[in-house]
PDB file of C-alpha atoms in Angstrom:
ATOM      1  CA  MET A1380      15.987   5.242  18.455  1.00 91.00           C
ATOM      2  CA  SER A1381      15.449   9.001  18.030  1.00 94.00           C
ATOM      3  CA  THR A1382      12.207  10.527  19.358  1.00 94.00           C
ATOM      4  CA  ALA A1383      11.128  11.644  15.899  1.00 94.00           C
ATOM      5  CA  ARG A1384      11.775   8.176  14.391  1.00 96.00           C
ATOM      6  CA  ALA A1385       9.802   6.556  17.467  1.00 95.00           C
ATOM      7  CA  LEU A1386       6.971   8.895  16.631  1.00 96.00           C
ATOM      8  CA  ILE A1387       6.923   8.220  13.067  1.00 97.00           C
ATOM      9  CA  TYR A1388       7.148   4.337  13.440  1.00 97.00           C
ATOM     10  CA  GLY A1389       4.797   4.372  16.364  1.00 97.00           C
ATOM     11  CA  THR A1390       2.198   6.325  14.274  1.00 98.00           C
ATOM     12  CA  LEU A1391       2.691   3.919  11.226  1.00 98.00           C
ATOM     13  CA  VAL A1392       2.466   0.838  13.316  1.00 98.00           C
ATOM     14  CA  VAL A1393      -0.632   1.996  15.394  1.00 98.00           C
ATOM     15  CA  GLY A1394      -2.372   3.280  12.188  1.00 98.00           C
ATOM     16  CA  ILE A1395      -1.789   0.066  10.166  1.00 98.00           C
ATOM     17  CA  LEU A1396      -2.819  -2.291  13.017  1.00 98.00           C
ATOM     18  CA  ASP A1397      -5.969  -0.254  13.966  1.00 98.00           C
ATOM     19  CA  ALA A1398      -6.961  -0.106  10.245  1.00 98.00           C
ATOM     20  CA  ALA A1399      -6.184  -3.813   9.640  1.00 98.00           C
ATOM     21  CA  ASP A1400      -8.251  -4.682  12.581  1.00 98.00           C
ATOM     22  CA  ALA A1401     -11.202  -2.494  11.188  1.00 97.00           C
ATOM     23  CA  LEU A1402     -10.974  -3.845   7.635  1.00 98.00           C
ATOM     24  CA  VAL A1403     -10.968  -7.517   8.887  1.00 98.00           C
ATOM     25  CA  PHE A1404     -13.500  -7.167  11.716  1.00 97.00           C
ATOM     26  CA  PHE A1405     -16.088  -5.068   9.902  1.00 95.00           C
ATOM     27  CA  GLY A1406     -15.155  -6.662   6.502  1.00 96.00           C
ATOM     28  CA  LEU A1407     -16.387  -9.992   7.889  1.00 96.00           C
ATOM     29  CA  ARG A1408     -19.645  -8.241   8.749  1.00 94.00           C
ATOM     30  CA  GLY A1409     -20.080  -6.895   5.004  1.00 94.00           C
ATOM     31  CA  ALA A1410     -18.476  -3.519   5.273  1.00 94.00           C
ATOM     32  CA  LYS A1411     -16.326  -2.448   2.109  1.00 97.00           C
ATOM     33  CA  PRO A1412     -13.016  -0.898   2.693  1.00 97.00           C
ATOM     34  CA  ILE A1413     -14.032   2.417   1.097  1.00 97.00           C
ATOM     35  CA  ARG A1414     -17.000   2.669   3.501  1.00 97.00           C
ATOM     36  CA  ILE A1415     -14.879   2.018   6.574  1.00 96.00           C
ATOM     37  CA  PHE A1416     -12.574   4.960   5.676  1.00 97.00           C
ATOM     38  CA  GLN A1417     -15.516   7.038   4.608  1.00 97.00           C
ATOM     39  CA  SER A1418     -16.916   6.426   8.082  1.00 95.00           C
ATOM     40  CA  ILE A1419     -13.797   8.009   9.523  1.00 96.00           C
ATOM     41  CA  ALA A1420     -14.242  10.990   7.312  1.00 97.00           C
ATOM     42  CA  SER A1421     -17.725  11.304   8.426  1.00 96.00           C
ATOM     43  CA  GLY A1422     -16.482  12.447  11.888  1.00 94.00           C
ATOM     44  CA  LEU A1423     -15.567  15.579   9.979  1.00 94.00           C
ATOM     45  CA  LEU A1424     -18.027  15.743   7.114  1.00 95.00           C
ATOM     46  CA  GLY A1425     -21.081  14.025   8.518  1.00 93.00           C
ATOM     47  CA  ARG A1426     -23.279  11.959   6.356  1.00 94.00           C
ATOM     48  CA  SER A1427     -22.068  13.558   3.136  1.00 95.00           C
ATOM     49  CA  ALA A1428     -18.715  11.563   3.549  1.00 95.00           C
ATOM     50  CA  PHE A1429     -20.593   8.457   2.246  1.00 95.00           C
ATOM     51  CA  SER A1430     -21.455   9.997  -1.005  1.00 95.00           C
ATOM     52  CA  GLY A1431     -17.855  11.490  -1.617  1.00 94.00           C
ATOM     53  CA  GLY A1432     -16.395   8.410  -3.166  1.00 95.00           C
ATOM     54  CA  LEU A1433     -12.713   7.757  -3.179  1.00 96.00           C
ATOM     55  CA  ARG A1434     -11.860  11.303  -2.174  1.00 97.00           C
ATOM     56  CA  THR A1435     -13.631  10.999   1.232  1.00 97.00           C
ATOM     57  CA  ALA A1436     -12.115   7.482   1.750  1.00 98.00           C
ATOM     58  CA  VAL A1437      -8.638   8.963   1.251  1.00 98.00           C
ATOM     59  CA  LEU A1438      -9.505  11.831   3.669  1.00 98.00           C
ATOM     60  CA  GLY A1439     -10.578   9.100   6.172  1.00 97.00           C
ATOM     61  CA  VAL A1440      -7.271   7.305   5.702  1.00 98.00           C
ATOM     62  CA  ALA A1441      -5.444  10.740   6.397  1.00 98.00           C
ATOM     63  CA  LEU A1442      -7.599  11.472   9.399  1.00 97.00           C
ATOM     64  CA  HIS A1443      -6.978   7.950  10.724  1.00 98.00           C
ATOM     65  CA  PHE A1444      -3.181   8.322  10.577  1.00 98.00           C
ATOM     66  CA  PHE A1445      -3.416  11.970  12.038  1.00 98.00           C
ATOM     67  CA  ILE A1446      -5.335  10.458  14.936  1.00 97.00           C
ATOM     68  CA  ALA A1447      -2.764   7.633  15.396  1.00 98.00           C
ATOM     69  CA  PHE A1448       0.007  10.417  15.427  1.00 98.00           C
ATOM     70  CA  LEU A1449      -1.979  12.458  18.210  1.00 98.00           C
ATOM     71  CA  ILE A1450      -2.327   9.260  20.185  1.00 98.00           C
ATOM     72  CA  VAL A1451       1.405   8.433  20.126  1.00 98.00           C
ATOM     73  CA  SER A1452       2.375  12.073  20.586  1.00 97.00           C
ATOM     74  CA  THR A1453       0.235  12.386  23.720  1.00 97.00           C
ATOM     75  CA  PHE A1454       1.837   9.354  25.337  1.00 97.00           C
ATOM     76  CA  LEU A1455       5.217  10.558  24.364  1.00 96.00           C
ATOM     77  CA  VAL A1456       4.683  13.967  26.052  1.00 96.00           C
ATOM     78  CA  ALA A1457       2.820  12.441  29.104  1.00 96.00           C
ATOM     79  CA  SER A1458       5.846   9.926  29.432  1.00 95.00           C
ATOM     80  CA  ARG A1459       8.160  12.900  30.051  1.00 93.00           C
ATOM     81  CA  TYR A1460       6.283  13.774  33.301  1.00 95.00           C
ATOM     82  CA  ILE A1461       4.963  10.432  34.207  1.00 94.00           C
ATOM     83  CA  ARG A1462       7.946   8.127  34.655  1.00 91.00           C
ATOM     84  CA  ILE A1463       5.914   4.839  35.259  1.00 93.00           C
ATOM     85  CA  LEU A1464       4.819   5.175  31.619  1.00 93.00           C
ATOM     86  CA  ARG A1465       8.354   4.346  30.507  1.00 91.00           C
ATOM     87  CA  ARG A1466       9.387   1.998  33.324  1.00 92.00           C
ATOM     88  CA  ALA A1467       6.203  -0.318  32.897  1.00 94.00           C
ATOM     89  CA  PRO A1468       5.640  -0.079  29.183  1.00 95.00           C
ATOM     90  CA  VAL A1469       3.470  -3.199  28.968  1.00 96.00           C
ATOM     91  CA  TRP A1470       1.045  -2.265  31.718  1.00 97.00           C
ATOM     92  CA  SER A1471       0.993   1.406  30.905  1.00 97.00           C
ATOM     93  CA  GLY A1472       0.445   0.624  27.220  1.00 97.00           C
ATOM     94  CA  LEU A1473      -2.392  -1.706  27.915  1.00 98.00           C
ATOM     95  CA  ILE A1474      -4.019   0.828  30.240  1.00 98.00           C
ATOM     96  CA  TYR A1475      -3.382   3.606  27.854  1.00 98.00           C
ATOM     97  CA  GLY A1476      -5.165   1.590  25.175  1.00 98.00           C
ATOM     98  CA  ILE A1477      -8.331   1.406  27.286  1.00 98.00           C
ATOM     99  CA  ALA A1478      -8.066   5.105  27.987  1.00 98.00           C
ATOM    100  CA  VAL A1479      -7.931   5.933  24.345  1.00 98.00           C
ATOM    101  CA  TYR A1480     -10.839   3.572  23.599  1.00 97.00           C
ATOM    102  CA  LEU A1481     -12.892   5.351  26.364  1.00 97.00           C
ATOM    103  CA  VAL A1482     -11.945   8.956  25.118  1.00 96.00           C
ATOM    104  CA  MET A1483     -12.597   7.993  21.436  1.00 95.00           C
ATOM    105  CA  ASN A1484     -16.022   6.400  22.141  1.00 94.00           C
ATOM    106  CA  PHE A1485     -17.437   8.583  24.979  1.00 93.00           C
ATOM    107  CA  VAL A1486     -15.901  12.044  23.947  1.00 93.00           C
ATOM    108  CA  VAL A1487     -14.503  12.248  20.530  1.00 93.00           C
ATOM    109  CA  LEU A1488     -17.152  10.324  18.513  1.00 92.00           C
ATOM    110  CA  PRO A1489     -20.210  11.957  20.351  1.00 91.00           C
ATOM    111  CA  LEU A1490     -18.796  15.429  19.627  1.00 90.00           C
ATOM    112  CA  SER A1491     -17.908  14.578  15.966  1.00 92.00           C
ATOM    113  CA  ALA A1492     -20.291  15.038  13.011  1.00 91.00           C
ATOM    114  CA  ALA A1493     -20.472  11.322  12.854  1.00 88.00           C
ATOM    115  CA  GLY A1494     -21.927  10.698  16.385  1.00 81.00           C
ATOM    116  CA  ARG A1495     -21.530   7.371  18.080  1.00 79.00           C
ATOM    117  CA  GLY A1496     -23.922   4.681  17.015  1.00 77.00           C
ATOM    118  CA  ALA A1497     -25.200   1.763  19.205  1.00 79.00           C
ATOM    119  CA  LEU A1498     -22.478  -0.487  20.615  1.00 84.00           C
ATOM    120  CA  SER A1499     -22.817  -4.403  20.513  1.00 92.00           C
ATOM    121  CA  TRP A1500     -20.764  -6.730  22.686  1.00 95.00           C
ATOM    122  CA  PRO A1501     -18.669  -8.015  19.700  1.00 95.00           C
ATOM    123  CA  VAL A1502     -17.871  -4.444  18.729  1.00 94.00           C
ATOM    124  CA  VAL A1503     -16.978  -3.445  22.241  1.00 95.00           C
ATOM    125  CA  VAL A1504     -14.788  -6.372  22.878  1.00 97.00           C
ATOM    126  CA  ASN A1505     -13.081  -6.000  19.582  1.00 97.00           C
ATOM    127  CA  GLY A1506     -12.616  -2.296  20.128  1.00 96.00           C
ATOM    128  CA  VAL A1507     -11.070  -2.639  23.698  1.00 97.00           C
ATOM    129  CA  LEU A1508      -8.831  -5.541  22.522  1.00 98.00           C
ATOM    130  CA  ILE A1509      -7.443  -3.640  19.467  1.00 98.00           C
ATOM    131  CA  HIS A1510      -6.917  -0.436  21.473  1.00 98.00           C
ATOM    132  CA  MET A1511      -5.104  -2.307  24.248  1.00 98.00           C
ATOM    133  CA  LEU A1512      -2.963  -4.638  21.880  1.00 98.00           C
ATOM    134  CA  GLY A1513      -2.775  -2.635  18.656  1.00 98.00           C
ATOM    135  CA  VAL A1514      -2.849   0.979  19.842  1.00 98.00           C
ATOM    136  CA  GLY A1515      -1.732   1.295  23.588  1.00 98.00           C
ATOM    137  CA  LEU A1516       1.003  -1.362  23.685  1.00 98.00           C
ATOM    138  CA  PRO A1517       2.853  -0.469  20.440  1.00 98.00           C
ATOM    139  CA  THR A1518       2.539   3.218  21.449  1.00 98.00           C
ATOM    140  CA  SER A1519       4.184   2.587  24.841  1.00 97.00           C
ATOM    141  CA  LEU A1520       6.820   0.264  23.331  1.00 96.00           C
ATOM    142  CA  PHE A1521       7.923   2.900  20.638  1.00 97.00           C
ATOM    143  CA  VAL A1522       7.972   5.661  23.212  1.00 96.00           C
ATOM    144  CA  ARG A1523      10.120   3.567  25.461  1.00 95.00           C
ATOM    145  CA  ALA A1524      12.508   2.830  22.625  1.00 94.00           C
ATOM    146  CA  SER A1525      12.909   6.475  22.042  1.00 91.00           C
ATOM    147  CA  ASN A1526      15.872   8.537  23.476  1.00 77.00           C
ATOM    148  CA  HIS A1527      13.738  11.332  24.937  1.00 70.00           C
TER     149      HIS A1527
END
């Protein structure tokens, strides 16, 4: 598979899996889909994202997939210099997923306009698992399948 195709497919799969998890996990807790995607947009817009209707939800979807693109791109570039990332895609993907979770929750969110809310055990467990299995693992498998 070409590098570009791996990047595109990886981005789509990671974005879809992570979004599906959020829609199901937080949907079961009463969150509406529009509110879930507005919460992503709130990282850029702050609280005003929640009064922006469908426009800010669409922005949230776009930002979500842009972040997925950055996650896959980062692993792709790193794998050019750190060979173990391609030789052990399952382990490196699972570990990368944990690293992405930690960076998102302890660096990106606190620095964003949304801030990071309180974490409960169900949210943490779900977050770590989806980042390992739905973000890190597919990222590493698509990168490994690329011909770079």
